[in-house]
Coordinates of C-alpha atoms and ligand atoms in Angstrom, one line a residue:
X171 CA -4.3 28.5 2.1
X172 CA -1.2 26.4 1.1
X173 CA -0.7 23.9 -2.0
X174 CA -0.1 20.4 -0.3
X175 CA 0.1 16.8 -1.0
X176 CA 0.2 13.9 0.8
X177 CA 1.8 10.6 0.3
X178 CA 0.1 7.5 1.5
X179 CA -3.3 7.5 2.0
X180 CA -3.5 5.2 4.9
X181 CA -4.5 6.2 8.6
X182 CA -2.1 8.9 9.1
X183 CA -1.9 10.1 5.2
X184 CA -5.8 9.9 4.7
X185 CA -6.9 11.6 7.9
X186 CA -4.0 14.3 7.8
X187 CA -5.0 14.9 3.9
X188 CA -8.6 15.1 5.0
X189 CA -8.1 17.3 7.6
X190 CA -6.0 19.6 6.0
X191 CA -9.0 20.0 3.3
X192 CA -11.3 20.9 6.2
X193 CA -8.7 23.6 7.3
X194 CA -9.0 25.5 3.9
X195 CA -5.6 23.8 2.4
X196 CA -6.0 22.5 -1.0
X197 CA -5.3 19.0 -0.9
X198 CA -3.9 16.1 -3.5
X199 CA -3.9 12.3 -1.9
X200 CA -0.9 10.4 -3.2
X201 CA -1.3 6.3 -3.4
X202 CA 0.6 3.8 -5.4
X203 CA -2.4 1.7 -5.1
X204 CA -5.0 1.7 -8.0
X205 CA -7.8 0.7 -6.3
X206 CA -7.8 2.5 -3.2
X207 CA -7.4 5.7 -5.1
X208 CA -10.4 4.6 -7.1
X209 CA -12.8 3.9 -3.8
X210 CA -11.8 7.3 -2.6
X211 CA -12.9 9.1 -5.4
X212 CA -16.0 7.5 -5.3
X213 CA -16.6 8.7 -1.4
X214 CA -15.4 5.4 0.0
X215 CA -13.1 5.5 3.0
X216 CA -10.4 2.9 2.7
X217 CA -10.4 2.2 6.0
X218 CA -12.9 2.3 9.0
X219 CA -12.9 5.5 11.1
X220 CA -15.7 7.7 12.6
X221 CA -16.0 10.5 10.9
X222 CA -14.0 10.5 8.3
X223 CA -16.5 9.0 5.0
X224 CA -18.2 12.2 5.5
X225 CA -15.6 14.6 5.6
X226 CA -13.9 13.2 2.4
X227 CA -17.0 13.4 0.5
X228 CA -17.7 17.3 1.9
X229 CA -13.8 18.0 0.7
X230 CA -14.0 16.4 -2.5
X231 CA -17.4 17.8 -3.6
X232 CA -15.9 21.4 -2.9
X233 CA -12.6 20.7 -4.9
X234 CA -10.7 20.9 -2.0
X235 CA -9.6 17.2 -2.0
X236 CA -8.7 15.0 -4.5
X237 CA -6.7 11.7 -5.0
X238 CA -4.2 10.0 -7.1
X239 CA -1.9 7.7 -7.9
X240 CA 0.2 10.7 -10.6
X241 CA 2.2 11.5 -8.5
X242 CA 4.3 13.6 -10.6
X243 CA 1.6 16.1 -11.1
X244 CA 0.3 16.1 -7.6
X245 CA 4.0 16.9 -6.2
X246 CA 5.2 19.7 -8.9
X247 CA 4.1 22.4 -7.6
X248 CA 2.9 22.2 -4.0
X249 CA 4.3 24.1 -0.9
X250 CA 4.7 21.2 0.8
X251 CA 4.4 17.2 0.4
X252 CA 3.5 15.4 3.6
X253 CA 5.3 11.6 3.9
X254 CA 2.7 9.3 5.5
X255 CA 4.0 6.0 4.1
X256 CA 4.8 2.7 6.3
X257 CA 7.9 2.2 8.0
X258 CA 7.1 -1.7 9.0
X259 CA 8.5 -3.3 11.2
X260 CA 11.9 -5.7 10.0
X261 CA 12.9 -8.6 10.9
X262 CA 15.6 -7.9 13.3
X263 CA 13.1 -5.2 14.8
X264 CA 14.5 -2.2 13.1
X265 CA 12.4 0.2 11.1
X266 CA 12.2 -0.3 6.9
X267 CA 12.5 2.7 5.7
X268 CA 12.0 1.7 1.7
X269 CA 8.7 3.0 1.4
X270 CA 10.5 6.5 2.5
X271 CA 13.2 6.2 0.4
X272 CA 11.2 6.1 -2.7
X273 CA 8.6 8.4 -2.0
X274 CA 12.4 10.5 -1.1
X275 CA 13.3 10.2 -4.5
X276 CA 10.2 10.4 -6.8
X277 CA 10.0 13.9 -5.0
X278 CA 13.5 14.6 -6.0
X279 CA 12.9 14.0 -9.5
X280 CA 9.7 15.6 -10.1
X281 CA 9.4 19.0 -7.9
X282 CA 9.7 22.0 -9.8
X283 CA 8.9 24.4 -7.0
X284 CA 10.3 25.3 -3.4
X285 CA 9.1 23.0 -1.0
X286 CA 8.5 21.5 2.2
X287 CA 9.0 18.1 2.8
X288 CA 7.3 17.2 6.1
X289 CA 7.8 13.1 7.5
X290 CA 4.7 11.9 9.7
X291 CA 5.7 8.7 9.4
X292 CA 7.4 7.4 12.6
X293 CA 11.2 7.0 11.6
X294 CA 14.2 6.2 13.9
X295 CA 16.2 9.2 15.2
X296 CA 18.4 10.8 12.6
X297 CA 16.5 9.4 9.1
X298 CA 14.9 12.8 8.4
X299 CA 18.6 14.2 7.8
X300 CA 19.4 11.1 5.9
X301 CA 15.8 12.1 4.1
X302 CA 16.9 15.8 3.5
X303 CA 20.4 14.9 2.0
X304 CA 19.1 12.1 -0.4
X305 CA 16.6 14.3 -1.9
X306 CA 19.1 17.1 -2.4
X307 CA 21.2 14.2 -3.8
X308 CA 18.6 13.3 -6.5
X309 CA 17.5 17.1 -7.2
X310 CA 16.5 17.6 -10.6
X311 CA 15.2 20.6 -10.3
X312 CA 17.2 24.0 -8.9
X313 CA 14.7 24.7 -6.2
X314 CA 15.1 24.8 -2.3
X315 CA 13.8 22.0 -0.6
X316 CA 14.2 21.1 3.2
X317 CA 12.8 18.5 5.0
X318 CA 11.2 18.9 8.7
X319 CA 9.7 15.8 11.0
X320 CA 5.9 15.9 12.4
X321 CA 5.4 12.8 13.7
X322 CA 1.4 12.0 14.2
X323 CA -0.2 10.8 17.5
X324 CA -3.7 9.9 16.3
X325 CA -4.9 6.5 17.3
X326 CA -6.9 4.4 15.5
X327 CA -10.6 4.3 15.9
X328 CA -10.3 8.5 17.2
X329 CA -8.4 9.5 14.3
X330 CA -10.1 12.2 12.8
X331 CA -11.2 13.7 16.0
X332 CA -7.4 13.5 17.7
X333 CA -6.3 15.3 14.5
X334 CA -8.9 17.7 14.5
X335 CA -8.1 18.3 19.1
X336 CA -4.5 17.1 19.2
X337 CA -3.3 17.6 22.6
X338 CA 0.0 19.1 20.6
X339 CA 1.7 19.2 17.2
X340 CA 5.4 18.4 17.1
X341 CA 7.1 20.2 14.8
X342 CA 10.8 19.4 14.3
X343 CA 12.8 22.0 11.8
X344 CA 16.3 22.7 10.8
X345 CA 15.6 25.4 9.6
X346 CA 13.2 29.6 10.1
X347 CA 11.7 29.0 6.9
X348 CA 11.1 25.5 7.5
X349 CA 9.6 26.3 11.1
X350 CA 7.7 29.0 9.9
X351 CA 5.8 27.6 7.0
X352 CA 5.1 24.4 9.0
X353 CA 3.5 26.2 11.4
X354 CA 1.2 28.2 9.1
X355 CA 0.2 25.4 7.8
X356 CA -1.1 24.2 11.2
X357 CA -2.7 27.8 12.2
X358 CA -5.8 27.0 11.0
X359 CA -6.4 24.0 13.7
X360 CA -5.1 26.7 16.5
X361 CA -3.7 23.9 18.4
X362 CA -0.7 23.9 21.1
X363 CA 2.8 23.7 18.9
X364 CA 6.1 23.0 19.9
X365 CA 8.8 23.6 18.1
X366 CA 12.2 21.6 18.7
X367 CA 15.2 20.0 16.4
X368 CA 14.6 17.5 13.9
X369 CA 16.1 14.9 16.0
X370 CA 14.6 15.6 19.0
X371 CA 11.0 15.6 16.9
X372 CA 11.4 12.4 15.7
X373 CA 12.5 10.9 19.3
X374 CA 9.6 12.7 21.2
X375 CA 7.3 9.9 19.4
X376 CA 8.9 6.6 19.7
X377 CA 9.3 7.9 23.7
X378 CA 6.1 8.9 23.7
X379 CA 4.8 5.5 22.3
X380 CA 7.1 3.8 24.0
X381 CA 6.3 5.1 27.3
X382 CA 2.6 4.1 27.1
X383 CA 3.3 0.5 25.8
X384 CA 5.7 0.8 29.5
X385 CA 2.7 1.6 31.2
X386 CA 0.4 -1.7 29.6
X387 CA 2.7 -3.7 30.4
X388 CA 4.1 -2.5 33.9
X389 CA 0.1 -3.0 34.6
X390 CA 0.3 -6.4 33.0
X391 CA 2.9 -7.5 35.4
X392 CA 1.5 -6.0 38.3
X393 CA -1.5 -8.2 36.8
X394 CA -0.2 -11.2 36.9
X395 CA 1.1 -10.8 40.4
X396 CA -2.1 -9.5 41.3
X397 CA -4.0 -12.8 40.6
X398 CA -1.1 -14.9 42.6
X399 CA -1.5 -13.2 46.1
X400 CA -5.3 -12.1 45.7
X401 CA -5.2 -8.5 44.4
X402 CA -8.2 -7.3 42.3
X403 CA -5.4 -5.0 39.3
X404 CA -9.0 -3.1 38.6
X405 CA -9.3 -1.5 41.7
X406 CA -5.2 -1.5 42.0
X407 CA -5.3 0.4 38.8
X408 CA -8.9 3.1 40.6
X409 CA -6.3 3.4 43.1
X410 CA -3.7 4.7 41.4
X411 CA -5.0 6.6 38.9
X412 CA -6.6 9.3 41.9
X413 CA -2.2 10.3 42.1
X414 CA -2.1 13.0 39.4
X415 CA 1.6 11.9 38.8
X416 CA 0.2 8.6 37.3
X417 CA -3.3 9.7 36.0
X418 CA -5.8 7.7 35.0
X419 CA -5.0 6.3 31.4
X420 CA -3.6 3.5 29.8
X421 CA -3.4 1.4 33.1
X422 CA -5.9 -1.0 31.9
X423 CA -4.4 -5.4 32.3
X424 CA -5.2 -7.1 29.7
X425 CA -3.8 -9.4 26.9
X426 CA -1.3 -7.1 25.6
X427 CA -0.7 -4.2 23.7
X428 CA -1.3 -4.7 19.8
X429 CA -2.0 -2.2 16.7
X430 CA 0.6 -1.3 13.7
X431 CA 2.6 1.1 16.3
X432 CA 3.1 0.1 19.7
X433 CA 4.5 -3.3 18.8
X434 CA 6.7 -2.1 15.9
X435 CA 7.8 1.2 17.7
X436 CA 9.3 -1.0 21.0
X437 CA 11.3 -3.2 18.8
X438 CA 12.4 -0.1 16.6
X439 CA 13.9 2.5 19.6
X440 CA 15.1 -0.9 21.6
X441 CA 17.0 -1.7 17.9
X442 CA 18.1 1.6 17.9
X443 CA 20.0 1.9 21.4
X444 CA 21.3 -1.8 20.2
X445 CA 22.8 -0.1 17.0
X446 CA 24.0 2.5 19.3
X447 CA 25.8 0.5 21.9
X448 CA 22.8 1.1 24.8
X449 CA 20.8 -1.1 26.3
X450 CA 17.2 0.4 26.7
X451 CA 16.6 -2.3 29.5
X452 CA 12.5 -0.6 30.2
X453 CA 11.0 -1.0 27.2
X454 CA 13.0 -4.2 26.3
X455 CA 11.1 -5.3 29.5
X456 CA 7.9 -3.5 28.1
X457 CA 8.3 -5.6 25.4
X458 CA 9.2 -8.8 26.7
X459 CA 5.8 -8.9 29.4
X460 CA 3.8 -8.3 26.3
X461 CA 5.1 -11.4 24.4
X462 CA 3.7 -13.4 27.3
X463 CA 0.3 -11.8 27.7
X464 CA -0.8 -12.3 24.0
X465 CA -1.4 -15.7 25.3
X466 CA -1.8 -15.7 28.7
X467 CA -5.8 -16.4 28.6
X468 CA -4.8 -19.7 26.0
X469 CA -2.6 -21.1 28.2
X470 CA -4.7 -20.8 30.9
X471 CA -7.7 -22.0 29.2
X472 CA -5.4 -25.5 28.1
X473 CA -5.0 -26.0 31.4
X474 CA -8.1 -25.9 32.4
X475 CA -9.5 -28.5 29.6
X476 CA -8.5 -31.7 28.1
X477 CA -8.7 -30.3 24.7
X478 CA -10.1 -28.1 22.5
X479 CA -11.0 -30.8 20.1
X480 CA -14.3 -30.7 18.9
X481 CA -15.3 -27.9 21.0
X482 CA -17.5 -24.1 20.1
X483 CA -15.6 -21.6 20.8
X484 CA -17.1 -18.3 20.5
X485 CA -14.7 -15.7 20.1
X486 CA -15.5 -12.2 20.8
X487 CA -13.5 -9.4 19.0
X488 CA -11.0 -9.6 16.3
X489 CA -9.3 -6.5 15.5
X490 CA -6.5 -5.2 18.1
X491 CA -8.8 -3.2 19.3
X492 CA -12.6 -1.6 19.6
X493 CA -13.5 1.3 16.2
X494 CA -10.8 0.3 13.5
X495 CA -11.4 -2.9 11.5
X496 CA -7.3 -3.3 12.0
X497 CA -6.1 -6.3 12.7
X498 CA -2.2 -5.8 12.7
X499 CA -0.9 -7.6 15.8
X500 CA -4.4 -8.5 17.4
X501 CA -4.5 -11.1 20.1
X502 CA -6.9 -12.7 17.7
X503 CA -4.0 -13.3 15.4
X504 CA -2.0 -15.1 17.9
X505 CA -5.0 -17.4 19.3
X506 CA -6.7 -18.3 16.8
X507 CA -4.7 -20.5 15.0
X508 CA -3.6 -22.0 18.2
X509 CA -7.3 -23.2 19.0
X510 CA -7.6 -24.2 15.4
X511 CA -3.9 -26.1 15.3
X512 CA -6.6 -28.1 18.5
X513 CA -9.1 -28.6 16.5
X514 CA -11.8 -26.3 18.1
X515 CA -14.7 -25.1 15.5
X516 CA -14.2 -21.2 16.9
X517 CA -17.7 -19.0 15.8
X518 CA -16.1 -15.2 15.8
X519 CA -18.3 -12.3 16.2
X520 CA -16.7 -8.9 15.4
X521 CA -18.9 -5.8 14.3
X522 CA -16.2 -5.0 11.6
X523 CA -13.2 -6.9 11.6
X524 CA -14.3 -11.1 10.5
X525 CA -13.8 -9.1 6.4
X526 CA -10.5 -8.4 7.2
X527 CA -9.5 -11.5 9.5
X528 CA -11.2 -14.0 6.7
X529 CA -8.6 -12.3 4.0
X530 CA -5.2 -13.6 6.4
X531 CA -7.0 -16.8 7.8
X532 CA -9.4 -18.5 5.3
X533 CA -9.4 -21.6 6.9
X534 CA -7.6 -23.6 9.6
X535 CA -4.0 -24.7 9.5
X536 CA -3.6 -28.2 7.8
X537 CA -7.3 -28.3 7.6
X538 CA -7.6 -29.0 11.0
X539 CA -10.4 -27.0 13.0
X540 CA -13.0 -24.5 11.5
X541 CA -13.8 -20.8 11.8
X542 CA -17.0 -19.5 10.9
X543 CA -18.0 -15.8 11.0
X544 CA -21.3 -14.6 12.7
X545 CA -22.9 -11.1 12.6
X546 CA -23.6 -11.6 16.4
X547 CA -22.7 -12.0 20.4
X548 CA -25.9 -14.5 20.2
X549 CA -24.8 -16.7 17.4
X550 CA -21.1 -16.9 18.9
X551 CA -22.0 -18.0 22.1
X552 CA -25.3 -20.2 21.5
X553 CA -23.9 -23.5 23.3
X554 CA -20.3 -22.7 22.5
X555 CA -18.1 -25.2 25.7
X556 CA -16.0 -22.0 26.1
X557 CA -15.8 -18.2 24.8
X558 CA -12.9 -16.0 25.0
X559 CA -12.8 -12.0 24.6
X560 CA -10.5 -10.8 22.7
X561 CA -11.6 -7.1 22.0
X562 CA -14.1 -4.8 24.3
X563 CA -16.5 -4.1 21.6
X564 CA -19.6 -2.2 23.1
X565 CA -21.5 -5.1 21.6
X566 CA -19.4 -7.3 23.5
X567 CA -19.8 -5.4 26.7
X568 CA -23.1 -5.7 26.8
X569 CA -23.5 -8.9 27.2
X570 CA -25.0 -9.9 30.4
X571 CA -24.0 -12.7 33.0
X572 CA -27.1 -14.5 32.2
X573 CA -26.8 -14.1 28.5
X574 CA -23.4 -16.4 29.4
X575 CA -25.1 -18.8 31.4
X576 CA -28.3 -18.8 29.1
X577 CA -26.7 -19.1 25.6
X578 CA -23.2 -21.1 26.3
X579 CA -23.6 -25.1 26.6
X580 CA -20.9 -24.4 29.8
X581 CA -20.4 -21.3 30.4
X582 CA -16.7 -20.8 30.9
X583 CA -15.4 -17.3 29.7
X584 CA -11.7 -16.3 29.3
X585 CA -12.1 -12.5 29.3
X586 CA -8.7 -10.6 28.0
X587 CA -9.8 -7.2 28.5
X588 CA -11.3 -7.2 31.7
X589 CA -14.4 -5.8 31.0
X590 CA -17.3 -8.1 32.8
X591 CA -17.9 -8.1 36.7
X592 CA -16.3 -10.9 38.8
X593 CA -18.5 -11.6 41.3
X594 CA -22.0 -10.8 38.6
X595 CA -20.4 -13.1 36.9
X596 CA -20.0 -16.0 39.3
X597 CA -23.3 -14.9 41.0
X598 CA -25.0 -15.7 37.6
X599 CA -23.3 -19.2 37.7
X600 CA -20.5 -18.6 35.0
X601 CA -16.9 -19.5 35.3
X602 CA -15.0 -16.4 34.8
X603 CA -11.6 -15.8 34.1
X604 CA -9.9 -12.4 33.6
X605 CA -6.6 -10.8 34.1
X606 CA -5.4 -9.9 37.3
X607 CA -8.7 -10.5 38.9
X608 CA -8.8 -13.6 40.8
X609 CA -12.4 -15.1 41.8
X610 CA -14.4 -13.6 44.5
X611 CA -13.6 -16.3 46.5
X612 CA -9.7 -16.2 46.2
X613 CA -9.8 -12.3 46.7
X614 CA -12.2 -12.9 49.9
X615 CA -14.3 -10.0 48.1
X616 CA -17.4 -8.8 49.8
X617 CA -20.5 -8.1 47.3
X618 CA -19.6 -4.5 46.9
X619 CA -22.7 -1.5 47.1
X620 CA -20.9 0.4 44.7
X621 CA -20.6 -1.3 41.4
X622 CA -20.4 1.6 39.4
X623 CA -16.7 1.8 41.4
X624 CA -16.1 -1.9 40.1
X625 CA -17.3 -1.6 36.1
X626 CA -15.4 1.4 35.6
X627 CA -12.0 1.1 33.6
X628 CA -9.1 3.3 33.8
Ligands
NAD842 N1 -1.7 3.9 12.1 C1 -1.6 4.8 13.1 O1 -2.5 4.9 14.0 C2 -0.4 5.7 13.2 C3 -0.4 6.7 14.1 C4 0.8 7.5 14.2 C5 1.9 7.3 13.4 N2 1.8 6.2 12.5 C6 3.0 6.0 11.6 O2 2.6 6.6 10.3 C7 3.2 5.8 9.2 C8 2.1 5.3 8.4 O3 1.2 4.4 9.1 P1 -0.2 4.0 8.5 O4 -0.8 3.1 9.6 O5 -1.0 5.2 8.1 O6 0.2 3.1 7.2 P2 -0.6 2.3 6.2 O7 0.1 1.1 6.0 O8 -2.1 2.3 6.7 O9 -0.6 3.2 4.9 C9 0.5 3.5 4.1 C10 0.0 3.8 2.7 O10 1.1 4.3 1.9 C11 1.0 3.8 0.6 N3 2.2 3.9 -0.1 C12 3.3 3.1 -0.1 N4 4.3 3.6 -0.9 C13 3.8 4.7 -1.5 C14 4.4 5.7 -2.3 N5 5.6 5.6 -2.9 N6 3.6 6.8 -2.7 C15 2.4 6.9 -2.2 N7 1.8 6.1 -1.3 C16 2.5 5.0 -0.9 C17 0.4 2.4 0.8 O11 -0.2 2.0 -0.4 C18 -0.6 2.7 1.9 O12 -1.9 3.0 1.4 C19 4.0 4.7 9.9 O13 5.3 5.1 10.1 C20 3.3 4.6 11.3 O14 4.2 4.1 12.3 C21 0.7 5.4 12.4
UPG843 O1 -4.8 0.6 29.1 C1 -4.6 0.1 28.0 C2 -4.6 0.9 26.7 C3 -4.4 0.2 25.5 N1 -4.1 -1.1 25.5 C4 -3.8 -1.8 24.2 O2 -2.8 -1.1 23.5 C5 -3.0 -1.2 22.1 C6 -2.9 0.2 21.5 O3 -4.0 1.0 21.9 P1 -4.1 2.5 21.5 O4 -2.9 3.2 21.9 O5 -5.4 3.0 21.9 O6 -4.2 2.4 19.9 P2 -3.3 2.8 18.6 O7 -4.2 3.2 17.6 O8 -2.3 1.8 18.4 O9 -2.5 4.2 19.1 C7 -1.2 4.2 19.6 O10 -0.2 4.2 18.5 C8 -0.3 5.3 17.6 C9 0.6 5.0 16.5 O11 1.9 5.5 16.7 C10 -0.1 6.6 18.3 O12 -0.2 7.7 17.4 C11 -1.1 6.8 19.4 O13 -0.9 8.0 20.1 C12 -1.0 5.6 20.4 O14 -2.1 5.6 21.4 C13 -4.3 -1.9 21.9 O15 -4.1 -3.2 21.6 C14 -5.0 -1.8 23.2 O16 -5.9 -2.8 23.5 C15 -4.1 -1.9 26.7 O17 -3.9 -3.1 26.7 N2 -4.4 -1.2 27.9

């Protein structure tokens, strides 16, 4: 059992702190904010993810988890302090590393004990040795203290459970000592480890994330060309997927890659080679074909009516994407105030997100539009002249052809994450448009026996 603390308590500090608890570690939470630290004590999560209300409350009640915002008591003494803090996005794309830098330096002045420093925050290639020397700069204290990188993978909405089954932990150490107590501390989840530089630790995530925002938007493109010479990119994508080589994830067209990570991380490695004199022409591509499908659906949409003056529009999904109530870099966020800047009176359904979307847009720019807030699919699309789907919300997915045609005074649906049927779709009389699906018609498609084939996503 190890001494540890974490600092941050947001998606990666929280559910690493948590988990660590579970594991047997004794565990302080570290937050500069007041009132978070005050919902956790009393059992709330901060943040919505399955699984992880209840474990905090198991953890607490046994004393192995508590939270604060001293964080001169909670680092003392502890065999290692985890760094979970943002590293947001600037804005000439590079990383801000101030929230680093001062949790760098309060640990400087306050440990009294040898310790581990250990950065799960994503940080560009290199900072972890900047990290290292500026604490040993600000030392108060005659005690060893290295500092290793352990980036996190988890993904929001399956945090807890990819913490608890990680397909690997990364650790990164300069250094046996550092290695080996990083590594006990992970025994306890007895999952795969491997053990490289520092350096090479801290690249292994931006390439990984970085590699899988590639993938969104290589399928986006291949998307977009799909619809202009009458490819279906759903069964391009089934196709594909049966070559082990490519497998079967992450190929799913849509409106774009959001979330706090893929966005930020592009812009942050593509900065880096900048800095560095390279041009990292793939993901600068990545990045550049997901500036044009945030939109993609609006665009179309204008096109296709006069205006949105006066119009319903039910909107279906907020948050950037299904299980987190997370909104950084939705679609929704983009859109939105688009069809409000036209005037439409938008109803938006979303099982946990409308909280967090009402705190950044409480009412339409220059007064112009409306947004109102329902608790259902039903009350969004009751005669609404047009819906669009932003996120593929089971409660969203459920929704029938017919409930469409039924509920919608026309019933024209922009779908940006391909998750209805074409031709049930235009069968049940609805005009349908996804992404990189043109209309039965167009594709010449035959009504297929095997639908399961044609509803599944990859
Ligand atoms: N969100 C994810 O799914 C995810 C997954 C993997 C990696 N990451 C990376 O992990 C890092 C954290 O991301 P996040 O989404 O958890 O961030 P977040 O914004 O949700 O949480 C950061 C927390 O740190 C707190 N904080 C700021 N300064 C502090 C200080 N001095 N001491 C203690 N707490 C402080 C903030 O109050 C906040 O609660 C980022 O680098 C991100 O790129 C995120
Ligand atoms: O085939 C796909 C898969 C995802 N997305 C979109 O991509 C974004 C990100 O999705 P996802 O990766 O599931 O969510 P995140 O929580 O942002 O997790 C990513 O970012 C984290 C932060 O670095 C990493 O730890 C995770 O491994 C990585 O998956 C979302 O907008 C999705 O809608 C697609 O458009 N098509």
């Amino acid at each position: 059992m190890y001494k540890i603390a974490v600092a941050g308590t947001g998606y990666v500090g929280l559910v690493a702190g948590v988990t660590f608890a579970e594991v047997g570690h004794q565990v302080a939470c570290v937050d500069i904010d007041e009132e978070k630290v005050k919902v956790m004590k009393s059992g709330v999560s901060p943040i919505y993810e399955e699984g992880l209300e209840k474990l905090m409350q198991k953890n607490y009640a046994a004393g192995k988890l508590d939270y604060t915002t001293d964080y001169k008591t909670a680092y003392k003494d502890v065999d290692a302090i985890f760094i979970g803090v943002g590293t947001p996005e600037q804005a000439d794309g590079s990383a801000n590393l101030s929230y680093i830098a001062t949790v760098a330096r309060q640990i400087a002045e306050t440990i009294e004990n040898d310790c581990l420093v250990v950065v799960k925050s994503t940080v560009p290639i290199g900072t972890n040795d900047k990290v290292e020397q500026f604490i040993q700069d600000f030392l108060v204290h005659d005690v060893r203290v290295e500092v290793a990188s352990n980036p996190e993978f988890l993904a929001q909405g399956s945090a807890v459970h990819d913490t608890l089954h990680a397909a690997r932990i990364i650790i990164g150490a300069e250094s046996k000592w550092a290695e080996d107590r990083l590594m006990s501390i992970y025994e306890p989840f007895k999952l795969p480890i491997v053990s490289v530089n520092r350096r090479s630790a801290e690249m292994i995530k931006y390439a990984s994330n970085d590699f899988l925002a590639l993938k969104i938007s290589y399928m986006n493109d291949i998307a977009n060309l799909c619809e202009l010479v009458g490819a279906d990119v759903q069964d391009v994508a089934k196709g594909m997927s049966f070559d082990e080589r490519i497998g079967s994830k992450f190929l799913n067209a849509g409106i774009g890659f959001g979330g706090s990570c893929f966005p930020k991380d592009t812009k942050a490695l593509e900065n880096l080679a900048r800095q560095n004199g390279y041009d990292l022409k793939t993901v600068k591509a990545a990045i550049d074909v997901n500036k044009g499908q945030k939109t993609l659906l609006y665009k179309k949409a204008s096109k296709r009516l006069i205006t949105f003056s006066g119009l319903k529009v039910a909107v279906l999904g907020l948050t950037f994407k299904p299980g987190t109530d997370d909104l950084r870099e939705a679609a929704s966020l983009e859109n939105i105030p688009l069809l409000l800047e036209q005037g439409a009176d938008i109803y938006a359904f979303d099982p946990v997100g409308a909280k967090n979307f009402e705190k950044v847009h409480p009412e339409g720019p220059n007064g112009k539009g409306t947004i109102t807030y329902v608790s259902n699919v039903e009350q969004a699309l009751q005669d609404a002249n047009v819906c669009f789907v932003f996120t593929e919300w089971e409660e969203v997915k459920k929704v029938t052809p017919k409930k469409y045609k039924n509920l919608m005074r026309t019933p024209l649906v922009y779908d940006g994450r391909n998750i209805h049927d074409v031709l049930e779709m235009e069968k049940a009389g609805v005009e349908y448009h996804s992404v990189g699906r043109p209309s039965t018609s167009l594709a010449g498609k035959k009504e297929s026996k095997n639908h399961d084939f044609q509803n599944t996503r990859y």
